[in-house]
mmCIF file with all atom_site columns, C-alpha atoms in Angstrom:
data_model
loop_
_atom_site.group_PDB
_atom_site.id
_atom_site.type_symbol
_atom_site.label_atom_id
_atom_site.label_alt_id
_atom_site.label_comp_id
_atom_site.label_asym_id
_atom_site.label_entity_id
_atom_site.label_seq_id
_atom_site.pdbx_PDB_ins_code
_atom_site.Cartn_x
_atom_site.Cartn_y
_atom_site.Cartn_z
_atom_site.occupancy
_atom_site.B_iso_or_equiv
_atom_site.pdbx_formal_charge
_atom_site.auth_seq_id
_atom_site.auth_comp_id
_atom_site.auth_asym_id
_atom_site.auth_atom_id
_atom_site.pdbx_PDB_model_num
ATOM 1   C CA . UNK E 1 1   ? 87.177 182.090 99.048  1.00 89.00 ? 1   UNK E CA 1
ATOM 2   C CA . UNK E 1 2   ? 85.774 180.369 101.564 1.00 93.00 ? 2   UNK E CA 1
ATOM 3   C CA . UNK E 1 3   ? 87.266 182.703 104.374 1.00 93.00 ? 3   UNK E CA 1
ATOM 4   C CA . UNK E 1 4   ? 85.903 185.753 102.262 1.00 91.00 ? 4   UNK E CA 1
ATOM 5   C CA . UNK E 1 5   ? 82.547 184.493 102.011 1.00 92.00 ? 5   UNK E CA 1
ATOM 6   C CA . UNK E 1 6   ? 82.023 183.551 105.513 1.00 93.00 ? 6   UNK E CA 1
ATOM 7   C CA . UNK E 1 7   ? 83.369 187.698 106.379 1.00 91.00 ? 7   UNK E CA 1
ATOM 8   C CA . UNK E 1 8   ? 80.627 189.062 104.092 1.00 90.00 ? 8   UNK E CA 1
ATOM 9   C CA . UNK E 1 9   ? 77.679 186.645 105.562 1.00 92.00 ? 9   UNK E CA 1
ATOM 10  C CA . UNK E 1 10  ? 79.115 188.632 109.252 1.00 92.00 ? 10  UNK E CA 1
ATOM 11  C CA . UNK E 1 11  ? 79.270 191.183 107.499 1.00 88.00 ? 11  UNK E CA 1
ATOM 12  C CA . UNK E 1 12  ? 75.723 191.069 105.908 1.00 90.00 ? 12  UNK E CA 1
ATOM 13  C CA . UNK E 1 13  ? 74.402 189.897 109.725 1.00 91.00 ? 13  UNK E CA 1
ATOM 14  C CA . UNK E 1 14  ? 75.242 193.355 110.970 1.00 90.00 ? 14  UNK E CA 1
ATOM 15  C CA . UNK E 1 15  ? 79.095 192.654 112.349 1.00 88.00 ? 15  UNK E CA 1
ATOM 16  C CA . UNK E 1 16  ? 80.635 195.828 110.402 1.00 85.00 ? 16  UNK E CA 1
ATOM 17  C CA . UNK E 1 17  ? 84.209 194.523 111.793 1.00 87.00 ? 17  UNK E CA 1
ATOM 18  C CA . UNK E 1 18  ? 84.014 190.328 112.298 1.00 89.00 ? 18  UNK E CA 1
ATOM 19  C CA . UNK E 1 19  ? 87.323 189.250 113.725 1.00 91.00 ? 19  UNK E CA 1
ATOM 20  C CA . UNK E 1 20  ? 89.202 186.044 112.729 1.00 92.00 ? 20  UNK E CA 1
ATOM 21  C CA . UNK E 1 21  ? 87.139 184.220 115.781 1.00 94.00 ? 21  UNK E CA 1
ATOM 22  C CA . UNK E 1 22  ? 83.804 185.435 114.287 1.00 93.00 ? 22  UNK E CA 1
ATOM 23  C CA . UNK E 1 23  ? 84.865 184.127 110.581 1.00 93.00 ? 23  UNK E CA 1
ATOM 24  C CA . UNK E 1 24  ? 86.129 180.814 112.362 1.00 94.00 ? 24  UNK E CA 1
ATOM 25  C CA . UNK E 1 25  ? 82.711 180.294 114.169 1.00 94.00 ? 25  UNK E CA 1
ATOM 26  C CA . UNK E 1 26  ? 81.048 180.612 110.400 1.00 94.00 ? 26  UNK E CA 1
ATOM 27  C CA . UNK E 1 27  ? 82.968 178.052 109.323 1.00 94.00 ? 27  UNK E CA 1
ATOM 28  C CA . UNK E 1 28  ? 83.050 175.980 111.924 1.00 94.00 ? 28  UNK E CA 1
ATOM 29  C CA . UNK E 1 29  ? 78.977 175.641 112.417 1.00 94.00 ? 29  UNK E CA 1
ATOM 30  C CA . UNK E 1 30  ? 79.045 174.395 108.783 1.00 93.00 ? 30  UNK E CA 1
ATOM 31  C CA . UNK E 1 31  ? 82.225 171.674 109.455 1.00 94.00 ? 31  UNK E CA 1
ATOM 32  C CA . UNK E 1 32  ? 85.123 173.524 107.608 1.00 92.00 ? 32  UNK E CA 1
ATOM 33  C CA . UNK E 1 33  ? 88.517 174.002 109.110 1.00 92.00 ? 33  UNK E CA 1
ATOM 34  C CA . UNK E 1 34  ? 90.164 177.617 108.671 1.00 91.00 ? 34  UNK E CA 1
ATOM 35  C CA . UNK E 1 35  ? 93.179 178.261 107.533 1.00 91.00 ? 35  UNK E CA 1
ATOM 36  C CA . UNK E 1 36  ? 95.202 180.418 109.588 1.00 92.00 ? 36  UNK E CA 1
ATOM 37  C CA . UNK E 1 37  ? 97.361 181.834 107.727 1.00 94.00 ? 37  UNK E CA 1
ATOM 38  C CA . UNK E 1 38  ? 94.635 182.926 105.233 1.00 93.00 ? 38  UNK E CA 1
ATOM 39  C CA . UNK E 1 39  ? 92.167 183.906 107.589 1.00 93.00 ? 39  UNK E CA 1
ATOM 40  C CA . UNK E 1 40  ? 94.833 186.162 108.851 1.00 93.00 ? 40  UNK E CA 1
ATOM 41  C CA . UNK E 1 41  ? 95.900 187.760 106.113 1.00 94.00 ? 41  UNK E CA 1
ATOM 42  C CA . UNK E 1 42  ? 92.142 188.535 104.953 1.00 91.00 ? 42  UNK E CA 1
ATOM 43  C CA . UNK E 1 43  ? 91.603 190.190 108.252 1.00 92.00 ? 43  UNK E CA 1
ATOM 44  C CA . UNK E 1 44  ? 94.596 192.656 107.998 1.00 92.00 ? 44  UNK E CA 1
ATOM 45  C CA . UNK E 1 45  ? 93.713 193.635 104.212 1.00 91.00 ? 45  UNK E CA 1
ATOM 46  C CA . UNK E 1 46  ? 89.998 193.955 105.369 1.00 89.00 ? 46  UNK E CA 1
ATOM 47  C CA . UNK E 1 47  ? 90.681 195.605 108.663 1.00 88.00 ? 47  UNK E CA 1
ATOM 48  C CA . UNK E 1 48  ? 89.231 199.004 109.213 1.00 87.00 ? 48  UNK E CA 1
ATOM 49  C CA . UNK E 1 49  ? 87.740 198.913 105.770 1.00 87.00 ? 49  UNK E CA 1
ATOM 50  C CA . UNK E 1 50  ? 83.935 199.833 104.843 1.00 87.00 ? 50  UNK E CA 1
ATOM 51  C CA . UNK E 1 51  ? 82.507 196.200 102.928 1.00 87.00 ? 51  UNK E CA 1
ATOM 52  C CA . UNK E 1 52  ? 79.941 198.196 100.602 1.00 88.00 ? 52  UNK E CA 1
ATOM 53  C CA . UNK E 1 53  ? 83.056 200.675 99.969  1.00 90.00 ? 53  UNK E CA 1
ATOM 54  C CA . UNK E 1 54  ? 84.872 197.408 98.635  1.00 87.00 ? 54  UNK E CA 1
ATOM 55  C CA . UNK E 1 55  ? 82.038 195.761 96.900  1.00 87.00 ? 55  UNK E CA 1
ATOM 56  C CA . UNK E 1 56  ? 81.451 198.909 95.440  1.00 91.00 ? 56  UNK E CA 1
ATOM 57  C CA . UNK E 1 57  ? 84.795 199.602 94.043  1.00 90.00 ? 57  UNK E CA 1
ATOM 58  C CA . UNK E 1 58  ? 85.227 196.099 92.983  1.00 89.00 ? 58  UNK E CA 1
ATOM 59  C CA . UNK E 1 59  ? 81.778 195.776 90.501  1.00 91.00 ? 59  UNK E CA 1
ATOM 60  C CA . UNK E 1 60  ? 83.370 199.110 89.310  1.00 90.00 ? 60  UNK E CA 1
ATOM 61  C CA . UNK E 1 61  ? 86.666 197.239 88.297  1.00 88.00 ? 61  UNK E CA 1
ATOM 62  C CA . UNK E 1 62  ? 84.513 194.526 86.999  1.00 88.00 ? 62  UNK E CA 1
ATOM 63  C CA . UNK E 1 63  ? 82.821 196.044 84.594  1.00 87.00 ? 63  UNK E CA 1
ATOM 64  C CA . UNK E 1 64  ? 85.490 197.402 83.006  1.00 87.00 ? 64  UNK E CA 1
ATOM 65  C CA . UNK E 1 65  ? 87.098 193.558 82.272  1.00 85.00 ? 65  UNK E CA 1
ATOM 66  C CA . UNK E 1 66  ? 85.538 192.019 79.433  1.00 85.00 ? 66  UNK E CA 1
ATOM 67  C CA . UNK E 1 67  ? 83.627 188.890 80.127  1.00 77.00 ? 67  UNK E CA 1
ATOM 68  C CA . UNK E 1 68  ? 83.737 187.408 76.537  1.00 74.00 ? 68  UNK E CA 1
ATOM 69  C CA . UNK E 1 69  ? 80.272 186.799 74.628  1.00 68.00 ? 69  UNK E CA 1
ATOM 70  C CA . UNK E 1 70  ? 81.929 188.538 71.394  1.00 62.00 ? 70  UNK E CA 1
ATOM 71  C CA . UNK E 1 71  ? 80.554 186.019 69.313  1.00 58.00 ? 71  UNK E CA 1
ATOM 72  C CA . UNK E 1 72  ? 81.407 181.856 69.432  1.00 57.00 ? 72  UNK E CA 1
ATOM 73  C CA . UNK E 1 73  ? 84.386 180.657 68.424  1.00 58.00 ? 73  UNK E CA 1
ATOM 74  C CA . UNK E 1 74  ? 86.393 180.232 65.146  1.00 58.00 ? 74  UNK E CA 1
ATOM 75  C CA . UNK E 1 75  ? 84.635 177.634 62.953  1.00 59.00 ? 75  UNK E CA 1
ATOM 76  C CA . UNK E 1 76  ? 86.847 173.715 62.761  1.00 60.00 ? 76  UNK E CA 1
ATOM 77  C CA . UNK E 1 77  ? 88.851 174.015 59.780  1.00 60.00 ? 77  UNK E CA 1
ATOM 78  C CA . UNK E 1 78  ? 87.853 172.868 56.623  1.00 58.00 ? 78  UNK E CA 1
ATOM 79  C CA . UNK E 1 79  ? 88.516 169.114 55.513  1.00 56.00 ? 79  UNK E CA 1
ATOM 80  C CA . UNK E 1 80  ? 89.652 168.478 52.732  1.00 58.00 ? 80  UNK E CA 1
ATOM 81  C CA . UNK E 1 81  ? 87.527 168.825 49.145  1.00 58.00 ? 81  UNK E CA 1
ATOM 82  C CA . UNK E 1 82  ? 87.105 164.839 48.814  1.00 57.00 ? 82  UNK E CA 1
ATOM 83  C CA . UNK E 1 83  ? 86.460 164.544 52.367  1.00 56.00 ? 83  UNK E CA 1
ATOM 84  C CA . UNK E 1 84  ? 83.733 167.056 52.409  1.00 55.00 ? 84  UNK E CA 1
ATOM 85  C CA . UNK E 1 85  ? 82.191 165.447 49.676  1.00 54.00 ? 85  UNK E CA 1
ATOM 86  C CA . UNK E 1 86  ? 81.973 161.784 51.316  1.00 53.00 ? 86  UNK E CA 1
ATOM 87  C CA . UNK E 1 87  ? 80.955 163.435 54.825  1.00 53.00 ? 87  UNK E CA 1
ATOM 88  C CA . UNK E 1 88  ? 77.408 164.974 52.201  1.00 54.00 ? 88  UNK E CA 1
ATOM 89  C CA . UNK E 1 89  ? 76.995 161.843 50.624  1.00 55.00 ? 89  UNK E CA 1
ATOM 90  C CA . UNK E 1 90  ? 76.968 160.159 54.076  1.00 55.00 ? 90  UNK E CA 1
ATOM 91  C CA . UNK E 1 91  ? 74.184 162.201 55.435  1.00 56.00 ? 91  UNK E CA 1
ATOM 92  C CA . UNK E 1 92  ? 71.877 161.817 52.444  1.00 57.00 ? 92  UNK E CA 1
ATOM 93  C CA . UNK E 1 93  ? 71.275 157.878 53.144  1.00 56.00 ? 93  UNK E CA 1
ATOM 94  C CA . UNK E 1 94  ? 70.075 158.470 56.339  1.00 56.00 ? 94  UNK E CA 1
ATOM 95  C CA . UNK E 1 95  ? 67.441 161.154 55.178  1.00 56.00 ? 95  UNK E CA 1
ATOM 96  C CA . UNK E 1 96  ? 66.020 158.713 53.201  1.00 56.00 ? 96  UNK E CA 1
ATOM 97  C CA . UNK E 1 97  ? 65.710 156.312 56.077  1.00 56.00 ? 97  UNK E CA 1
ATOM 98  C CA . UNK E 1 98  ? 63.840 158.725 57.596  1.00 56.00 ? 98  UNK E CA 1
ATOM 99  C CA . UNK E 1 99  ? 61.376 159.248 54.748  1.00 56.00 ? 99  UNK E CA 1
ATOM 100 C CA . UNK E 1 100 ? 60.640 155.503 54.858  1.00 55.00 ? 100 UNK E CA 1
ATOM 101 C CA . UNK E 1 101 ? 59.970 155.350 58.240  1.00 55.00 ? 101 UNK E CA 1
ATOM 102 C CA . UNK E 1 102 ? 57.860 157.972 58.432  1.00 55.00 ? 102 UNK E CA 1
ATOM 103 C CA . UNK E 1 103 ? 55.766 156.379 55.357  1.00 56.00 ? 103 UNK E CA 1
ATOM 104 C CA . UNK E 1 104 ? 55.607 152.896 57.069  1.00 54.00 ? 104 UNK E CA 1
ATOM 105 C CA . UNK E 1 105 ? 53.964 154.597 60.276  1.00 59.00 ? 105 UNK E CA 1
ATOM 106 C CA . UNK E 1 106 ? 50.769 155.421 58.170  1.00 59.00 ? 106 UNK E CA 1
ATOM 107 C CA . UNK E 1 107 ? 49.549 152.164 56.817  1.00 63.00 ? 107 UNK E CA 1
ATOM 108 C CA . UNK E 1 108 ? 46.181 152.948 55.905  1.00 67.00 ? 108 UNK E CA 1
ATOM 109 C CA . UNK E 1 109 ? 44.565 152.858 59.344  1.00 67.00 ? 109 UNK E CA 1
ATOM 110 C CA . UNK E 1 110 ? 44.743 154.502 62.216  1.00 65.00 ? 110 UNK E CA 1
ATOM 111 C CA . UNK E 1 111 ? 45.675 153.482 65.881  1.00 62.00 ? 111 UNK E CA 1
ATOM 112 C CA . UNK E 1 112 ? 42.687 154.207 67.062  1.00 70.00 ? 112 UNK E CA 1
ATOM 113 C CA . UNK E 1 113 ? 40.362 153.391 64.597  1.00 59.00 ? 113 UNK E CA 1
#
């Protein structure tokens, strides 16, 4: 990736053909060692190729992969009826809490009164 990336910022400079020295001075400036064997290989599958051709192409094959968001996933299963009911009853106690809380904060005078 990080071979491709540094091609398309020559690329987006103006070099319409960087070579595997220009990809290896990219990296380089920024400390990152290329690999030679990659950087090779991305060179002869990129050679003589047009980048907005193959940017291009590739949204094109993009779009047509679905990217999920069909709706969230399948709901937890179910517990058990018992433990359903204990899980309610659980919650309801610390509603009330609440309630008396929220009655204790008004005591007949106010904070800044």
């Amino acid at each position: 990736m990080k071979h491709l990336a540094a091609y398309l910022l020559l690329g987006l400079g103006g070099n319409t053909s960087p070579s595997a020295t220009d990809v290896k001075g990219v990296l380089e400036s920024v400390g990152i060692d290329a690999d030679e064997g990659r950087l090779e290989k991305l060179i002869s599958e990129l050679e003589g190729k047009d980048l907005q051709e193959l940017i291009t192409e590739g949204s094109t094959k993009l779009a047509s992969v679905p990217s999920g968001g069909s709706g969230g996933g399948g709901a937890a299963a179910a517990p058990a009826a018992g433990g359903a009911a204990a899980a309610t009853e659980e919650e309801k106690p610390a509603e009330k809490e609440e309630e008396k809380e929220e009655s204790d904060e008004d005591m007949g005078f106010g904070l800044f009164d």
